[in-house]
XYZ file of C-alpha atoms in Angstrom:
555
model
C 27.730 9.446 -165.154
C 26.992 12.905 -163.949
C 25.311 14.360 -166.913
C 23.603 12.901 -169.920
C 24.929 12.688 -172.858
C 22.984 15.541 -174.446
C 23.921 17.823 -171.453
C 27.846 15.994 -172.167
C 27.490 17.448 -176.022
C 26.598 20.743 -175.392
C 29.655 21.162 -172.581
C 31.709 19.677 -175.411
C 30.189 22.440 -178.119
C 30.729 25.232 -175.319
C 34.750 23.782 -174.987
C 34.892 23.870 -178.594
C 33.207 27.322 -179.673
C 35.730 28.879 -176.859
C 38.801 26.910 -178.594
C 37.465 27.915 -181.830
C 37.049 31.777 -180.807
C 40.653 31.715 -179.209
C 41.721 30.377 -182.527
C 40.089 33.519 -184.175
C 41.350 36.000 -182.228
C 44.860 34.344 -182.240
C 44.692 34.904 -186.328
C 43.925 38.360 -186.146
C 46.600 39.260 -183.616
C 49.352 37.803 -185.903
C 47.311 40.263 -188.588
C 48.015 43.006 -186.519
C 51.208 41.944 -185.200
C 52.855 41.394 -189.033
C 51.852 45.622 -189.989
C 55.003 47.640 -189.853
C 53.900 50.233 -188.368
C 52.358 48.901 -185.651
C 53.846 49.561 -182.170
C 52.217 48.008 -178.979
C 53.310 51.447 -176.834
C 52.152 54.039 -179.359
C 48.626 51.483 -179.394
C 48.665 51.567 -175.622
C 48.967 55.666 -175.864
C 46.574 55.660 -178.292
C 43.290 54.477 -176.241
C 45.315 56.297 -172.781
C 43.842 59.562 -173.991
C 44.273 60.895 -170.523
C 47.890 59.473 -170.216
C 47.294 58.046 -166.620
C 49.099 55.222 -167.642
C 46.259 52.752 -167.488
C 43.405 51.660 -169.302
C 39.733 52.051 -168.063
C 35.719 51.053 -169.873
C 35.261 54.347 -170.897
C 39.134 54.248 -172.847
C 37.672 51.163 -174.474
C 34.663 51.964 -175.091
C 36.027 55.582 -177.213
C 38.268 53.649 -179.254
C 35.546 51.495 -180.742
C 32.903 54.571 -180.979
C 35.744 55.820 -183.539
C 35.964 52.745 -185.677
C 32.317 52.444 -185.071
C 31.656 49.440 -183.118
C 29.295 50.027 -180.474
C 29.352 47.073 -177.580
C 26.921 46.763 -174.904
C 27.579 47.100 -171.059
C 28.278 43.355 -170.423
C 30.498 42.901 -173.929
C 32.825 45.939 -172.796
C 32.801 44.551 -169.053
C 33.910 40.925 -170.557
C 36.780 42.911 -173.292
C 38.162 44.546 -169.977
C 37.884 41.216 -167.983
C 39.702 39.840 -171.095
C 42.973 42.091 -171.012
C 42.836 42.892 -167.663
C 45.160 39.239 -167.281
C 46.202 39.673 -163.775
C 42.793 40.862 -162.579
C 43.768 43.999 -160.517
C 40.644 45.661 -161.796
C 42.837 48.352 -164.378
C 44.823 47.401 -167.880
C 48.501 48.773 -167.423
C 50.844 48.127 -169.948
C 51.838 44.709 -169.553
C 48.362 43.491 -169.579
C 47.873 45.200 -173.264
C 51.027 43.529 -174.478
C 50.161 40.310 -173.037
C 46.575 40.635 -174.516
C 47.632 41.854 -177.897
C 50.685 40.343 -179.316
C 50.287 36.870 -180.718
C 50.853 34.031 -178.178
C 51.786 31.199 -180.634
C 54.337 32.800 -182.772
C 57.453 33.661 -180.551
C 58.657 35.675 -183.591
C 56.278 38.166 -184.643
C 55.613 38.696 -181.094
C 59.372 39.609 -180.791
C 59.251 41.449 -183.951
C 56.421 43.667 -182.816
C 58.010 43.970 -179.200
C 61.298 45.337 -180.843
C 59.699 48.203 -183.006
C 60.849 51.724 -182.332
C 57.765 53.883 -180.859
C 56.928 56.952 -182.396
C 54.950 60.080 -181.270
C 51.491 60.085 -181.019
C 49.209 63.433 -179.733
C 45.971 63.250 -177.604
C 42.694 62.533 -179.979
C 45.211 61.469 -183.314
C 44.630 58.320 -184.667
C 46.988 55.821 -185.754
C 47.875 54.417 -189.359
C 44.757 53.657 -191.205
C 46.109 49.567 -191.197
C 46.769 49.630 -187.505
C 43.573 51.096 -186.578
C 41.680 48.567 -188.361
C 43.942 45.514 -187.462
C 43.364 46.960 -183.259
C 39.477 47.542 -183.973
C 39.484 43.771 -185.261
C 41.461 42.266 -182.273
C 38.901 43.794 -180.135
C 35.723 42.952 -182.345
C 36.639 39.487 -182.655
C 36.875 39.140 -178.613
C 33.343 40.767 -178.755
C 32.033 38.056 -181.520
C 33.487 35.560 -179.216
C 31.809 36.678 -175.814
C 28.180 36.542 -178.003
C 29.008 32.909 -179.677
C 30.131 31.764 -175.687
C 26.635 33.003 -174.261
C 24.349 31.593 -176.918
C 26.350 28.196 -175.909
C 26.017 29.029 -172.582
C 22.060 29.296 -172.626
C 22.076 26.580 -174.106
C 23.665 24.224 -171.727
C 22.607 25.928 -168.622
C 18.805 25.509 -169.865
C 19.265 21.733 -169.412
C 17.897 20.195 -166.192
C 20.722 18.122 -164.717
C 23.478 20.751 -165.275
C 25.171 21.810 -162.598
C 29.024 23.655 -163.242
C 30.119 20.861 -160.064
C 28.839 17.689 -162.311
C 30.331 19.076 -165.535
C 33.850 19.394 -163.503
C 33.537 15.548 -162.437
C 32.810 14.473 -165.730
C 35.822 15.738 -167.038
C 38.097 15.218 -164.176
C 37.089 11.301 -164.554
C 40.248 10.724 -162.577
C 39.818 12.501 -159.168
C 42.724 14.360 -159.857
C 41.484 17.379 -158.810
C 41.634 19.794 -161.550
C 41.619 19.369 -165.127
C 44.963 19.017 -167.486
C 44.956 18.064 -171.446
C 44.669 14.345 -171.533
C 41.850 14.628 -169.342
C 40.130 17.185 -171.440
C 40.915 15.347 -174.456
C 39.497 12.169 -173.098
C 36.271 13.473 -172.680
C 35.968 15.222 -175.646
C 36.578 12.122 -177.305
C 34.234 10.351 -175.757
C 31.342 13.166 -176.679
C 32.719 12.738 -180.380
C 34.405 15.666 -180.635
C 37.876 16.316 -181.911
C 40.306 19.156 -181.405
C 43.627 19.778 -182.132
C 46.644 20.464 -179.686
C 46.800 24.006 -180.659
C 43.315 24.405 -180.149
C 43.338 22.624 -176.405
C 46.213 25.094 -175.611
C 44.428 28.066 -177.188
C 41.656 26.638 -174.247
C 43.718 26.822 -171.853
C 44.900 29.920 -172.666
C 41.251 31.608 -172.235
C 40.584 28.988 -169.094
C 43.640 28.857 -166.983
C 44.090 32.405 -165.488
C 47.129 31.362 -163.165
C 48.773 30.021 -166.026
C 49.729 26.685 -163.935
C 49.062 24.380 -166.964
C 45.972 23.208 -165.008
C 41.654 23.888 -165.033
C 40.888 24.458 -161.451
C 37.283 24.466 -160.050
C 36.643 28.109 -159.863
C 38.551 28.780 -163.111
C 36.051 26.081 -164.998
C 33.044 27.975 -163.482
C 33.900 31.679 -164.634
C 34.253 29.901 -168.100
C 30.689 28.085 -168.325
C 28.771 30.715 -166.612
C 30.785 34.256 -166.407
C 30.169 33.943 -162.678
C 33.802 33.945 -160.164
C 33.961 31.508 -157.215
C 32.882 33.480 -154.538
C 34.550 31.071 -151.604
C 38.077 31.109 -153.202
C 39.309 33.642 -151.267
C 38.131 32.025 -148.360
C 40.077 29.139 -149.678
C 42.894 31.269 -150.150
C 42.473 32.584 -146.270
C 42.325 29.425 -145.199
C 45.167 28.061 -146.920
C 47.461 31.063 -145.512
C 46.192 29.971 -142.277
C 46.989 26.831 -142.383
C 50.711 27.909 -143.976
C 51.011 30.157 -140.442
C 49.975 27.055 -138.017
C 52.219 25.351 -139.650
C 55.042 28.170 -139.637
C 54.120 29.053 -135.748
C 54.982 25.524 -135.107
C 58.238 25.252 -136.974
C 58.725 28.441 -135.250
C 58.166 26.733 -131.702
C 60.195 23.559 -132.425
C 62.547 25.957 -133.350
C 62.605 28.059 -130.176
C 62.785 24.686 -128.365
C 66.036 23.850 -130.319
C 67.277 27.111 -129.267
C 66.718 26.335 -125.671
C 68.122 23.059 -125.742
C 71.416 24.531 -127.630
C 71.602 27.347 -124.876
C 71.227 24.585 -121.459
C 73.800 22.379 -123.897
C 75.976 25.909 -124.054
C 75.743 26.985 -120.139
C 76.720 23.335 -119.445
C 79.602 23.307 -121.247
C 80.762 26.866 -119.586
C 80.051 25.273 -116.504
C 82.638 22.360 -117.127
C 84.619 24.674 -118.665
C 84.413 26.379 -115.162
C 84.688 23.447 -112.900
C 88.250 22.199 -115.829
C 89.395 25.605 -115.077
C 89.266 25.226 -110.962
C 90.412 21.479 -111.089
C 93.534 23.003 -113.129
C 93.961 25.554 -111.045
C 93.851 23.426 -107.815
C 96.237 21.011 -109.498
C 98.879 24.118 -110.046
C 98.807 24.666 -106.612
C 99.158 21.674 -105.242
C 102.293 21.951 -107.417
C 103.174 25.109 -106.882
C 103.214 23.750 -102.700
C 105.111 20.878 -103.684
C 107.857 23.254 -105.439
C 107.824 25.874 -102.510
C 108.356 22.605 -100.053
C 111.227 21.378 -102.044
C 112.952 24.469 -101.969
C 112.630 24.737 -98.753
C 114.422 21.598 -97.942
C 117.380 22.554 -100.631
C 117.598 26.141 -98.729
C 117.463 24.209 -94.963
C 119.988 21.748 -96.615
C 122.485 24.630 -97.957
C 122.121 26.489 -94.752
C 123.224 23.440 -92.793
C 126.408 22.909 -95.240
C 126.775 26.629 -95.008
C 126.685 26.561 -90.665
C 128.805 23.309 -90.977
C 131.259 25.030 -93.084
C 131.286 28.039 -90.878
C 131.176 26.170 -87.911
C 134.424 24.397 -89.186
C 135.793 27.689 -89.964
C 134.796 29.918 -87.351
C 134.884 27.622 -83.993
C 136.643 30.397 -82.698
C 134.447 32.569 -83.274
C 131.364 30.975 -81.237
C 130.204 34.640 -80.269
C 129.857 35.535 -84.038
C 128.268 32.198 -84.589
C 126.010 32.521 -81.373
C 124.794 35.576 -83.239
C 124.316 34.050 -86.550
C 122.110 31.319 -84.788
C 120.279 33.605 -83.119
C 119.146 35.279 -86.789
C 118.744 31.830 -88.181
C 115.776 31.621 -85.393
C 114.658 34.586 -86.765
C 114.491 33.529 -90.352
C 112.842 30.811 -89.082
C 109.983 32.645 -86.886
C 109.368 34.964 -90.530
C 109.230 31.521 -92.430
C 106.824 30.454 -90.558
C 104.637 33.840 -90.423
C 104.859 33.708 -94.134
C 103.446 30.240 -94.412
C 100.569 31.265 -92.169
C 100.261 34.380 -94.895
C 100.204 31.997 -97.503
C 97.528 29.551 -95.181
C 95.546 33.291 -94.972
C 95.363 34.083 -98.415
C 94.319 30.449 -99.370
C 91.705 30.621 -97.307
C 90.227 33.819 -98.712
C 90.840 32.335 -101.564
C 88.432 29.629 -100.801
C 86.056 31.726 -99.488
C 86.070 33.840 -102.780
C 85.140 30.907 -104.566
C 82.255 29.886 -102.402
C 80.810 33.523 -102.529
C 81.103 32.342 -106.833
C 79.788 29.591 -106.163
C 76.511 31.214 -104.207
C 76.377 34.168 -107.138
C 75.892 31.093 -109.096
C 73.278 29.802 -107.476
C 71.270 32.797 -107.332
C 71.898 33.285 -110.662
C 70.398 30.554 -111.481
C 67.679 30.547 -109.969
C 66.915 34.057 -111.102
C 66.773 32.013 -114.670
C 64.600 29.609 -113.652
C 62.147 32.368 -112.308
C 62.544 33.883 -115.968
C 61.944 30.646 -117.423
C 58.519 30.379 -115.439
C 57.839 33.648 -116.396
C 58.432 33.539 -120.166
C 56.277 29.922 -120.105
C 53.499 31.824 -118.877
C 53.931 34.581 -120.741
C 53.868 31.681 -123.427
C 50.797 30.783 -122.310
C 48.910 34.236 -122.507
C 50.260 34.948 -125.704
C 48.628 31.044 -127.182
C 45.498 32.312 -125.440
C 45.165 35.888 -126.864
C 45.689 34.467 -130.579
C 43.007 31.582 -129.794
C 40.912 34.395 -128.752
C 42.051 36.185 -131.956
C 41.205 33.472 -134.126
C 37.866 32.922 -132.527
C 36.971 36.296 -133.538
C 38.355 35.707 -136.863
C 36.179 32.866 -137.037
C 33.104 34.633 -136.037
C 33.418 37.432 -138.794
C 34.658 34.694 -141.576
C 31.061 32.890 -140.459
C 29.091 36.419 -140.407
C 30.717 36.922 -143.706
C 29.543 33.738 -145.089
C 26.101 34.134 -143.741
C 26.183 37.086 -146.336
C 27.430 35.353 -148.889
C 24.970 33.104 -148.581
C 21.897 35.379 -148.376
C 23.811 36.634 -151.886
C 23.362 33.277 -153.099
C 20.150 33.382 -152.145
C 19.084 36.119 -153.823
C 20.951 35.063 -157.349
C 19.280 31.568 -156.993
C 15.606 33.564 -156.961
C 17.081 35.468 -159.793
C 17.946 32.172 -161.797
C 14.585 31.347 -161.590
C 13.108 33.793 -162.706
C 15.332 33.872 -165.377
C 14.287 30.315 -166.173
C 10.752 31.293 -167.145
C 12.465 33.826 -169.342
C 14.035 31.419 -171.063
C 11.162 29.307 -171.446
C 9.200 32.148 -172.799
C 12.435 32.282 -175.284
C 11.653 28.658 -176.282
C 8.145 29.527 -176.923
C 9.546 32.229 -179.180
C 12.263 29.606 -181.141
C 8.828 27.559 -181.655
C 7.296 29.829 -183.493
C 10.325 30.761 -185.430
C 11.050 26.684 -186.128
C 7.325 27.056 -187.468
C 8.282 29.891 -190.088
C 11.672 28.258 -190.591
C 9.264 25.146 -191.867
C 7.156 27.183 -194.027
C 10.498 28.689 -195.511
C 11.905 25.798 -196.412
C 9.121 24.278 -198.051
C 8.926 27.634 -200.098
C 12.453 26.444 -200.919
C 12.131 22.856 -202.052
C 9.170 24.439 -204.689
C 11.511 26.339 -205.682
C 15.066 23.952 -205.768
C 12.909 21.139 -207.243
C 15.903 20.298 -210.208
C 18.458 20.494 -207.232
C 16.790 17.871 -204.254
C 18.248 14.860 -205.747
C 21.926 16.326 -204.627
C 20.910 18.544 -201.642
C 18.304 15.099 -199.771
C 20.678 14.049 -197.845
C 21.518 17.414 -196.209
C 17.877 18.929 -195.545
C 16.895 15.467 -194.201
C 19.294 15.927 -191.403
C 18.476 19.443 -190.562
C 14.648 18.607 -190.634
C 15.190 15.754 -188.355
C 17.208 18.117 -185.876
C 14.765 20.732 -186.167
C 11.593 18.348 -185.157
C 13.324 16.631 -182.453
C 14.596 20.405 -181.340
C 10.946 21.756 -182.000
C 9.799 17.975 -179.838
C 12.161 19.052 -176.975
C 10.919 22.758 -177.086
C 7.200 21.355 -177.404
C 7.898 19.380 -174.134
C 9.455 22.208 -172.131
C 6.505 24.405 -173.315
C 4.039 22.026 -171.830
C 6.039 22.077 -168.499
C 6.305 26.029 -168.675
C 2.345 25.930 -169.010
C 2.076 24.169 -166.205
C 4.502 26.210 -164.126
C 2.139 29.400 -165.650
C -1.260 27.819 -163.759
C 0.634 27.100 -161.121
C 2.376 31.036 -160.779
C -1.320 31.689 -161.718
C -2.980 30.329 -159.101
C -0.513 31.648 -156.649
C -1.039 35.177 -157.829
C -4.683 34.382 -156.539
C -4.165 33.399 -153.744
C -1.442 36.430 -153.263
C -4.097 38.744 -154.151
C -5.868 38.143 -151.082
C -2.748 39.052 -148.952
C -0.737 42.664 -148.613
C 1.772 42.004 -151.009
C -0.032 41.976 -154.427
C 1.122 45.663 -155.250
C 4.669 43.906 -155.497
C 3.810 40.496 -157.089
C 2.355 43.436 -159.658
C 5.479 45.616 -160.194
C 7.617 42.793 -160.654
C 5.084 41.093 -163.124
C 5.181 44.597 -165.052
C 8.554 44.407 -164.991
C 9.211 41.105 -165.929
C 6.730 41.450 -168.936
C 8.364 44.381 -169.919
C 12.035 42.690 -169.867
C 10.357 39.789 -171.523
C 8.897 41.891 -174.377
C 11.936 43.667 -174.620
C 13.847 40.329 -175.276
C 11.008 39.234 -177.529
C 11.481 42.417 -179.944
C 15.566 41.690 -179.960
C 14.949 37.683 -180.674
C 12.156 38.577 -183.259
C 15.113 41.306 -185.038
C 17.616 38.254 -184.778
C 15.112 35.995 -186.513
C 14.428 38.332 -189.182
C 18.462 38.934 -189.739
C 19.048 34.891 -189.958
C 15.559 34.281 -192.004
C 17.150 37.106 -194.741
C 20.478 36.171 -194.419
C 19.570 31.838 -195.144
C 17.165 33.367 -197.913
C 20.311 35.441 -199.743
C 22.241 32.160 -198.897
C 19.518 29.824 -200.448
C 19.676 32.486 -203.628
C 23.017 32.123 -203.805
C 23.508 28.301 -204.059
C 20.148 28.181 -206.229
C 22.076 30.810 -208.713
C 25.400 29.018 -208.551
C 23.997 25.260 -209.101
C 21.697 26.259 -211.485
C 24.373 28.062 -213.654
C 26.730 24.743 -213.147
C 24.073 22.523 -214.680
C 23.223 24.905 -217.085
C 27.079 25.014 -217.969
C 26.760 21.394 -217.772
C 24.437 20.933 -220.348
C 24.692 23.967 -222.833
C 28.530 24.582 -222.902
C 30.953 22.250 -224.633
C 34.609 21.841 -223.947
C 37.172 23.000 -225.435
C 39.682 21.082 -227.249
C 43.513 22.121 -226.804
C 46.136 21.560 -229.984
């Protein structure tokens, strides 16, 4: 496996406290959602003070100064990051409903949807119910994002995590990305059990595309607040792969197009060359007509001169004549078939000036062909050029992004000592937490035969915590001598003075934390002592019921 199995139960405990929390605020919305006078627009113009129409921090961060809730920096950045759903970087109206209304029951969400809006002024606040049920909604987000980073701590402090090997160990089947049987799978494996409704309410806080699947990036902003910085270089990539592959469909296309137009011109040129045989065959008709009535005129002529010859032998002057214009007919019968020969020939000549127009013509396209193939050609070798450019700033760009990473990594360290200085801290408090709870067993003395069992179990966590913490302090010890012995050999070079000023600085954060931990400790030290009173006081008063009181006897 990727992980062990302790580093496999806490990303199982994470899964679940973010199911859990999503199950929380799920309740409270159908809280809010069931009030009759609550309205999601008049809510929405109730934090828009300024009625820009969108949400900001600052909006936020007013509303819950009136019901007074005061968040920190990071739990107001992760409320907007919460109903800002399509992650624009502002809260319009959509993204309210969306975030408000409850997501399991289709009917109160339509029930609250279809409420009539009422008038609302600038700095009025809404129905005493409302207000509350709103302030909840957004407190209960809040509750979640501090339960969420006390489980992230907690798995991120373990030495083989890394957010790549916790994404393989659920996606046991190279799949990809993560869907519900997958997720399920694992959890069962880890011992850990959760219902549909709270796998969906998972995905729900998980899945920000909404594409019924837990990709890479989207598992990472869940275990560690921190976005994928190379998806939209993924993205980029992806588009350019989508425009290679359009570019060529849009060449093969352009190729078909060429290929239709030759098939087109060749079909106008038979057309053409049907049209000329078609024509040549109607002449060679029309001649064969114009021949044969020029045998049917000679023929009638001849019965006409035989007839008149028959007639008219007297008359052989009158007949002399008519021969004589006969001769004539015949000299402009033949000058007409040398017009005809004439304007067949300039016919022919007509055609073979087409037939030349034709040729230049196409070679004129054949030039243009050449010319738009290397025009081709330039334009494939200005985007190459483009893309290497592209190239070089995507590579300066990662260079940065990598300097970034850099930087954070340094800054991860150095949050690791913090956090073993924090496990130095939960020793001591497991120390007191000892002492306390053998105050309590002097005390609870007539309950430990029922209550064994249970403070068994938690002492047994507790040492092998406490063994674990014991171990890590040894290894922060030794990272101290060796920081230490750094800082002396530092102090021989230039740059003590900053060593120094981030020491100071660190000590100060670190004291800082060590004042808030120390508060926290006191809080859950008083609130197990009231807790310990309580079930002392309640067991005590059953066994004293047990023993003084008799029952009662019903007629």
């Amino acid at each position: 496996m990727y992980l062990s199995a302790r580093t496999q139960g806490r990303l199982a405990n994470l899964i679940i406290t973010i199911a859990e929390g999503e199950k929380k605020t799920e309740m409270v919305r159908q809280v809010l959602a069931e009030q009759k006078m609550f309205e999601p627009y008049t809510a929405f113009r109730r934090l828009d003070q300024l009625r820009t129409g969108e949400l900001t921090v600052s909006d936020i961060v007013e509303f819950l100064a009136d019901n007074k809730i005061y968040p920190t920096k990071a739990q107001s950045d992760y409320l907007f990051r919460r109903l800002d759903l399509n992650r624009d970087g502002r809260i319009t109206y959509p993204d309210f409903v969306k975030a408000i209304l409850p997501k399991e029951d289709s009917r109160l969400r339509q029930i609250a949807s279809l409420r009539d809006s009422y008038y609302i002024e600038v700095n009025m606040l809404l129905p005493t119910e409302v207000e509350w049920g709103l302030s909840r909604v957004f407190q209960q987000e809040i509750q979640n994002y501090n339960s969420i980073t006390a489980a992230q701590e907690i798995l991120t402090t373990s030495v083989d995590f890394t957010s790549l090997d916790a994404f393989r160990c659920i996606d046991q089947v190279y799949l990809g990305y993560i869907t519900i049987d997958t997720l399920q799978d694992f959890l069962r494996q880890n011992g850990a059990k959760l219902s549909f409704d709270e796998l969906t309410a998972f995905f729900r806080v998980v899945d920000s595309d909404e594409d019924g699947r837990i990709s890479y990036s989207e598992l990472l902003e869940a275990l560690t607040f921190v976005p994928d910085f190379f998806q939209q270089e993924r993205q980029i990539a992806n588009e350019l792969r989508r425009s290679r592959e359009r570019i060529i469909q849009i060449e093969r296309e352009r190729e078909v197009l060429q290929d239709l137009k030759k098939s087109r011109e060749r079909v106008e040129e038979l057309r053409r060359s049907r049209e000329r045989l078609e024509y040549m065959q109607d002449l060679k008709r029309s001649r064969e007509r114009v021949e044969q009535l020029d045998e049917l005129r000679r023929s009638r002529e001849r019965l006409d001169d035989l007839r008149k010859s028959r007639e008219r032998l007297e008359d052989l002057k009158k007949s002399r004549e008519r021969l004589n214009q006969l001769e004539e007919l015949k000299r402009s019968r033949q000058r007409m078939e040398e017009l005809e020969e004439l304007k067949k020939s300039r016919e022919r000549q007509a055609q073979i000036d087409e037939l030349k127009k034709s040729r230049e013509r196409l070679e004129d396209l054949r030039r243009s062909r050449e010319r738009l193939e290397q025009l081709e050609q330039e334009r494939k070798n200005q985007e190459k050029i483009e893309e290497l450019r592209k190239s070089r700033s995507r590579i300066e760009e990662l260079q940065k992004q990598r300097r970034k990473m850099e930087e954070l990594r340094t800054s991860q360290e150095r949050l690791e000592q913090l956090k073993k200085q924090k496990e130095e801290i939960e020793l001591r408090r497991s120390q007191e937490r000892l002492e306390d709870l053998r105050k309590s067993r002097e005390r609870l003395e007539q309950i430990e035969v029922l209550r064994q069992s249970r403070e068994q179990q938690r002492a047994l966590e507790e040492l092998r915590q406490s063994r674990e913490r014991v171990e890590q302090l040894r290894k922060s010890q030794l990272r101290i001598e060796q920081l230490e012995n750094e800082r002396k050999v530092l102090e021989r070079s230039r740059q003590l003075d900053r060593v120094e000023r981030e020491l100071e600085y660190e000590r100060q954060r670190s004291k800082e934390r060590l004042e808030r931990l120390e508060l926290e400790a006191e809080l859950e030290r008083r609130a197990r002592d009231r807790a310990l009173e309580y079930e002392f006081a309640t067991q005590s008063n059953f066994v004293q019921s047990r023993i003084y009181d008799t029952p009662k006897r019903y007629k």
